[in-house]
Amino acid sequence: MSTSAEPPTWHQALAYAVTGQRHPELGRQAQPDLSALADFLQGRLPADPAERQRPYPVPSDLSAGLGAAQLGAAVARLRTLLDLDRRAEVPVTADRPLSADEQRLLRDVPPHHGS
């Protein structure tokens, strides 16, 4: 007697990991197709950049049958394809004069310095 198990919900789990929302219309897959999933998710990602950086733990019903390492690697690759891991480059600038304590710390050197 042979029983065939349903394929896992790869795309649903991966979509949840980057959006925090369920997409039952993604169905089930034996293997993920990350390019196709990335195309599907374009325009469905959170608008807020902070929400795009947030990890969403995948519910157990979506991750059933998926190996943790395989799921983690697929999420990382999907995030790269969607360009979600790029941090905003903000230059560090001093927009105020140094305080007296900060100036003292800049002048403070070890006793052996310069000898």
XYZ file of N, CA, C and O in Angstrom:
460
model
N 0.847 -1.167 0.000
C 0.000 0.000 0.000
C 0.894 1.233 0.000
O 1.743 1.383 0.827
N 0.694 2.097 -0.981
C 1.542 3.273 -1.084
C 0.696 4.519 -0.858
O -0.427 4.617 -1.344
N 1.260 5.446 -0.123
C 0.556 6.698 0.126
C 1.444 7.825 -0.376
O 2.659 7.808 -0.192
N 0.843 8.767 -1.032
C 1.628 9.904 -1.497
C 1.236 11.135 -0.682
O 0.066 11.465 -0.568
N 2.239 11.717 -0.150
C 2.008 12.921 0.649
C 1.875 14.121 -0.284
O 2.455 14.152 -1.370
N 1.111 15.103 0.152
C 0.986 16.337 -0.623
C 2.322 17.067 -0.607
O 3.044 17.045 0.391
N 2.646 17.764 -1.702
C 3.874 18.567 -1.686
C 3.749 19.683 -0.642
O 2.644 20.103 -0.294
N 4.876 20.179 -0.155
C 4.818 21.260 0.834
C 4.381 22.588 0.209
O 4.296 22.718 -1.000
N 4.131 23.537 1.051
C 3.668 24.861 0.614
C 4.866 25.815 0.521
O 4.924 26.839 1.214
N 5.824 25.456 -0.331
C 7.045 26.257 -0.460
C 6.749 27.737 -0.684
O 7.239 28.598 0.044
N 6.018 28.046 -1.729
C 5.806 29.456 -2.077
C 5.002 30.196 -1.024
O 5.280 31.366 -0.743
N 4.027 29.523 -0.436
C 3.255 30.172 0.624
C 4.154 30.511 1.814
O 4.068 31.603 2.387
N 5.007 29.563 2.209
C 5.899 29.776 3.352
C 6.884 30.898 3.067
O 7.119 31.778 3.905
N 7.465 30.877 1.880
C 8.451 31.908 1.524
C 7.804 33.281 1.418
O 8.366 34.283 1.879
N 6.622 33.345 0.837
C 5.920 34.624 0.729
C 5.603 35.168 2.114
O 5.756 36.364 2.377
N 5.183 34.281 3.008
C 4.882 34.733 4.375
C 6.152 35.258 5.054
O 6.113 36.260 5.774
N 7.287 34.605 4.817
C 8.540 35.003 5.469
C 8.966 36.421 5.089
O 9.620 37.089 5.882
N 8.590 36.889 3.899
C 9.002 38.234 3.492
C 7.882 39.265 3.532
O 8.163 40.461 3.490
N 6.623 38.819 3.625
C 5.522 39.790 3.658
C 4.731 39.770 4.952
O 4.055 40.741 5.270
N 4.752 38.632 5.666
C 3.931 38.509 6.866
C 2.477 38.271 6.526
O 1.610 38.370 7.399
N 2.176 37.946 5.263
C 0.797 37.716 4.854
C 0.682 36.374 4.139
O 1.610 35.937 3.466
N -0.464 35.758 4.311
C -0.727 34.464 3.660
C -1.175 34.693 2.222
O -1.895 35.649 1.935
N -0.747 33.786 1.359
C -1.142 33.802 -0.051
C -1.511 32.379 -0.456
O -0.747 31.700 -1.145
N -2.715 31.922 -0.048
C -3.112 30.539 -0.367
C -3.174 30.276 -1.870
O -3.058 29.133 -2.306
N -3.317 31.324 -2.665
C -3.382 31.142 -4.120
C -2.071 30.609 -4.701
O -2.015 30.170 -5.845
N -1.009 30.603 -3.895
C 0.285 30.099 -4.361
C 0.351 28.572 -4.385
O 1.260 28.003 -4.985
N -0.561 27.916 -3.718
C -0.645 26.463 -3.782
C 0.530 25.726 -3.156
O 1.134 26.197 -2.191
N 0.857 24.561 -3.743
C 1.903 23.673 -3.219
C 2.915 23.368 -4.319
O 2.543 23.278 -5.483
N 4.167 23.182 -3.908
C 5.231 22.876 -4.854
C 6.181 21.861 -4.239
O 6.466 21.917 -3.047
N 6.712 20.977 -5.076
C 7.728 20.031 -4.610
C 9.050 20.766 -4.362
O 9.793 20.430 -3.444
N 9.320 21.781 -5.172
C 10.524 22.610 -5.042
C 10.127 24.062 -5.299
O 9.247 24.327 -6.121
N 10.805 25.005 -4.658
C 10.456 26.408 -4.908
C 11.020 26.899 -6.241
O 12.078 26.461 -6.679
N 10.304 27.787 -6.873
C 10.777 28.512 -8.052
C 10.907 29.969 -7.608
O 9.927 30.726 -7.636
N 12.092 30.331 -7.147
C 12.284 31.638 -6.511
C 12.092 32.795 -7.481
O 11.583 33.843 -7.094
N 12.483 32.628 -8.728
C 12.295 33.709 -9.712
C 10.814 33.983 -9.936
O 10.376 35.136 -9.957
N 10.038 32.921 -10.110
C 8.599 33.088 -10.313
C 7.943 33.690 -9.072
O 7.079 34.559 -9.181
N 8.383 33.249 -7.899
C 7.811 33.789 -6.664
C 8.176 35.258 -6.499
O 7.340 36.069 -6.093
N 9.412 35.617 -6.823
C 9.823 37.027 -6.730
C 8.971 37.883 -7.662
O 8.540 38.982 -7.286
N 8.694 37.385 -8.866
C 7.828 38.121 -9.792
C 6.427 38.295 -9.199
O 5.839 39.371 -9.279
N 5.897 37.238 -8.595
C 4.574 37.304 -7.970
C 4.552 38.343 -6.848
O 3.570 39.076 -6.693
N 5.622 38.398 -6.067
C 5.625 39.262 -4.881
C 5.889 40.734 -5.199
O 5.605 41.595 -4.363
N 6.413 41.033 -6.371
C 6.611 42.441 -6.720
C 5.269 43.154 -6.641
O 4.274 42.693 -7.171
N 5.220 44.270 -5.953
C 3.973 45.008 -5.773
C 3.140 44.527 -4.600
O 2.142 45.138 -4.267
N 3.537 43.408 -3.990
C 2.809 42.900 -2.822
C 3.643 43.017 -1.550
O 3.244 42.528 -0.502
N 4.793 43.635 -1.646
C 5.683 43.786 -0.490
C 5.217 44.943 0.374
O 4.582 45.880 -0.127
N 5.545 44.919 1.666
C 5.168 46.048 2.525
C 5.749 47.359 1.985
O 6.877 47.381 1.485
N 4.971 48.424 2.058
C 5.423 49.725 1.552
C 6.472 50.348 2.468
O 7.403 51.003 1.995
N 6.335 50.145 3.759
C 7.247 50.733 4.740
C 8.597 50.006 4.698
O 8.653 48.789 4.878
N 9.704 50.730 4.456
C 11.023 50.091 4.409
C 11.368 49.316 5.684
O 12.007 48.273 5.620
N 10.914 49.795 6.828
C 11.192 49.083 8.081
C 10.483 47.731 8.094
O 11.016 46.740 8.594
N 9.285 47.680 7.539
C 8.546 46.424 7.471
C 9.198 45.453 6.493
O 9.108 44.248 6.650
N 9.881 45.986 5.481
C 10.573 45.115 4.522
C 11.777 44.436 5.156
O 12.187 43.375 4.721
N 12.370 45.062 6.168
C 13.533 44.493 6.852
C 13.132 43.467 7.901
O 13.934 42.637 8.293
N 11.909 43.526 8.326
C 11.442 42.689 9.437
C 11.325 41.222 9.031
O 10.757 40.912 7.986
N 11.855 40.320 9.851
C 11.642 38.903 9.557
C 10.264 38.475 10.080
O 9.841 38.883 11.154
N 9.572 37.682 9.316
C 8.265 37.175 9.718
C 8.405 35.672 9.949
O 8.625 34.928 8.990
N 8.291 35.211 11.190
C 8.368 33.771 11.448
C 7.240 33.040 10.710
O 6.077 33.436 10.778
N 7.602 31.994 10.007
C 6.638 31.247 9.198
C 5.809 30.347 10.114
O 6.362 29.575 10.903
N 4.489 30.431 10.027
C 3.629 29.568 10.852
C 3.892 28.086 10.550
O 4.247 27.714 9.427
N 3.701 27.259 11.551
C 4.014 25.835 11.419
C 3.194 25.144 10.341
O 3.682 24.223 9.694
N 1.965 25.588 10.107
C 1.183 24.924 9.059
C 1.751 25.194 7.666
O 1.585 24.386 6.757
N 2.453 26.315 7.487
C 3.064 26.613 6.196
C 4.449 25.978 6.049
O 4.891 25.708 4.940
N 5.123 25.760 7.170
C 6.478 25.201 7.088
C 6.509 23.683 7.232
O 7.586 23.083 7.174
N 5.346 23.058 7.378
C 5.290 21.596 7.514
C 5.906 20.937 6.278
O 5.588 21.293 5.149
N 6.828 20.020 6.526
C 7.474 19.301 5.442
C 8.668 20.007 4.843
O 9.284 19.499 3.911
N 8.993 21.194 5.346
C 10.140 21.950 4.841
C 11.277 21.865 5.844
O 11.067 22.099 7.032
N 12.467 21.554 5.392
C 13.627 21.542 6.272
C 13.996 22.958 6.683
O 13.940 23.880 5.859
N 14.363 23.144 7.928
C 14.666 24.483 8.435
C 15.817 25.131 7.667
O 15.753 26.315 7.311
N 16.870 24.366 7.403
C 18.024 24.924 6.690
C 17.650 25.268 5.250
O 18.050 26.323 4.732
N 16.885 24.399 4.609
C 16.459 24.656 3.230
C 15.551 25.882 3.169
O 15.689 26.719 2.276
N 14.642 25.979 4.127
C 13.748 27.132 4.168
C 14.543 28.410 4.410
O 14.340 29.415 3.732
N 15.467 28.366 5.356
C 16.286 29.547 5.646
C 17.097 29.990 4.436
O 17.189 31.189 4.135
N 17.691 29.035 3.730
C 18.480 29.369 2.540
C 17.582 29.947 1.441
O 17.956 30.912 0.763
N 16.396 29.387 1.271
C 15.474 29.884 0.247
C 14.980 31.286 0.593
O 14.868 32.143 -0.287
N 14.706 31.543 1.866
C 14.286 32.889 2.289
C 15.407 33.882 2.017
O 15.166 34.970 1.479
N 16.647 33.520 2.355
C 17.780 34.421 2.126
C 17.926 34.737 0.640
O 18.141 35.898 0.252
N 17.814 33.723 -0.203
C 17.942 33.930 -1.655
C 16.780 34.780 -2.171
O 16.969 35.669 -3.008
N 15.575 34.534 -1.691
C 14.425 35.328 -2.114
C 14.588 36.783 -1.704
O 14.305 37.688 -2.485
N 15.061 37.008 -0.482
C 15.288 38.384 -0.021
C 16.305 39.088 -0.911
O 16.167 40.264 -1.206
N 17.321 38.342 -1.359
C 18.314 38.918 -2.265
C 17.671 39.248 -3.609
O 17.887 40.333 -4.155
N 16.888 38.315 -4.145
C 16.222 38.559 -5.428
C 15.298 39.776 -5.366
O 15.168 40.521 -6.340
N 14.662 39.971 -4.222
C 13.732 41.094 -4.048
C 14.430 42.365 -3.573
O 13.789 43.388 -3.385
N 15.740 42.277 -3.356
C 16.552 43.407 -2.897
C 16.043 43.968 -1.568
O 15.965 45.173 -1.369
N 15.702 43.047 -0.651
C 15.161 43.464 0.643
C 16.232 43.671 1.704
O 15.942 44.236 2.754
N 17.438 43.199 1.464
C 18.462 43.288 2.498
C 19.344 44.519 2.379
O 20.227 44.726 3.197
N 19.116 45.327 1.375
C 19.933 46.515 1.217
C 19.512 47.560 2.233
O 18.340 47.915 2.339
N 20.452 48.012 2.986
C 20.176 49.057 3.975
C 20.319 50.416 3.318
O 21.143 50.607 2.428
N 19.525 51.349 3.765
C 19.664 52.710 3.266
C 21.013 53.255 3.713
O 21.390 53.135 4.873
N 21.731 53.805 2.758
C 23.041 54.349 3.092
C 22.865 55.784 3.570
O 22.510 56.671 2.807
N 23.111 55.975 4.840
C 22.972 57.286 5.445
C 24.345 57.712 5.934
O 24.943 57.032 6.778
N 24.865 58.800 5.396
C 26.185 59.226 5.849
C 26.130 59.717 7.295
O 25.142 60.306 7.733
N 27.184 59.442 8.009
C 27.288 59.905 9.386
C 27.924 61.285 9.354
O 29.024 61.461 8.832
N 27.219 62.252 9.882
C 27.737 63.617 9.894
C 27.601 64.195 11.290
O 26.716 63.815 12.054
N 28.499 65.094 11.581
C 28.417 65.796 12.871
C 27.660 67.092 12.614
O 28.149 67.977 11.930
N 26.474 67.175 13.136
C 25.685 68.386 12.932
C 25.664 69.267 14.178
O 24.853 70.153 14.297
N 26.599 68.958 15.069
C 26.711 69.765 16.285
C 28.169 69.770 16.724
O 28.937 68.873 16.399
N 28.563 70.786 17.457
C 29.939 70.790 17.969
C 30.099 69.727 19.054
O 29.127 69.318 19.697
N 31.325 69.242 19.223
C 31.603 68.253 20.262
C 31.391 68.856 21.641
O 31.700 70.026 21.877
N 30.891 68.042 22.549
C 30.722 68.491 23.936
C 32.090 68.528 24.602
O 33.082 68.002 24.077
N 32.157 69.110 25.782
C 33.422 69.178 26.517
C 33.954 67.771 26.804
O 35.162 67.510 26.680
N 33.081 66.846 27.180
C 33.505 65.474 27.439
C 34.041 64.804 26.177
O 35.040 64.081 26.214
N 33.385 65.016 25.059
C 33.860 64.430 23.805
C 35.209 65.014 23.395
O 36.099 64.285 22.935
N 35.385 66.320 23.599
C 36.679 66.942 23.284
C 37.772 66.378 24.190
O 38.883 66.098 23.737
N 37.466 66.201 25.480
C 38.439 65.632 26.418
C 38.836 64.221 25.988
O 40.007 63.858 26.006
N 37.840 63.414 25.592
C 38.144 62.056 25.150
C 39.025 62.041 23.904
O 39.905 61.185 23.769
N 38.823 62.995 23.009
C 39.667 63.061 21.819
C 41.109 63.441 22.167
O 42.043 62.993 21.507
N 41.298 64.257 23.206
C 42.651 64.650 23.634
C 43.322 63.582 24.490
O 44.544 63.552 24.606
N 42.519 62.727 25.097
C 43.047 61.706 26.005
C 43.806 60.653 25.202
O 43.262 60.014 24.308
N 45.080 60.472 25.524
C 45.908 59.468 24.865
C 46.601 58.624 25.934
O 46.845 59.100 27.042
N 46.964 57.400 25.606
C 47.665 56.583 26.578
C 49.029 57.187 26.936
O 49.616 57.927 26.135
N 49.557 56.895 28.124
C 50.830 57.491 28.559
C 51.987 57.202 27.597
O 52.875 58.038 27.436
N 51.993 56.062 26.948
C 53.094 55.723 26.071
C 52.951 56.321 24.666
O 53.842 56.191 23.839
N 51.839 56.973 24.392
C 51.602 57.526 23.076
C 52.558 58.672 22.778
O 52.706 59.589 23.554
N 53.243 58.591 21.660
C 54.130 59.677 21.250
C 55.504 59.653 21.877
O 56.308 60.536 21.654
N 55.829 58.648 22.689
C 57.169 58.666 23.294
C 58.127 57.780 22.560
O 57.846 57.022 21.716
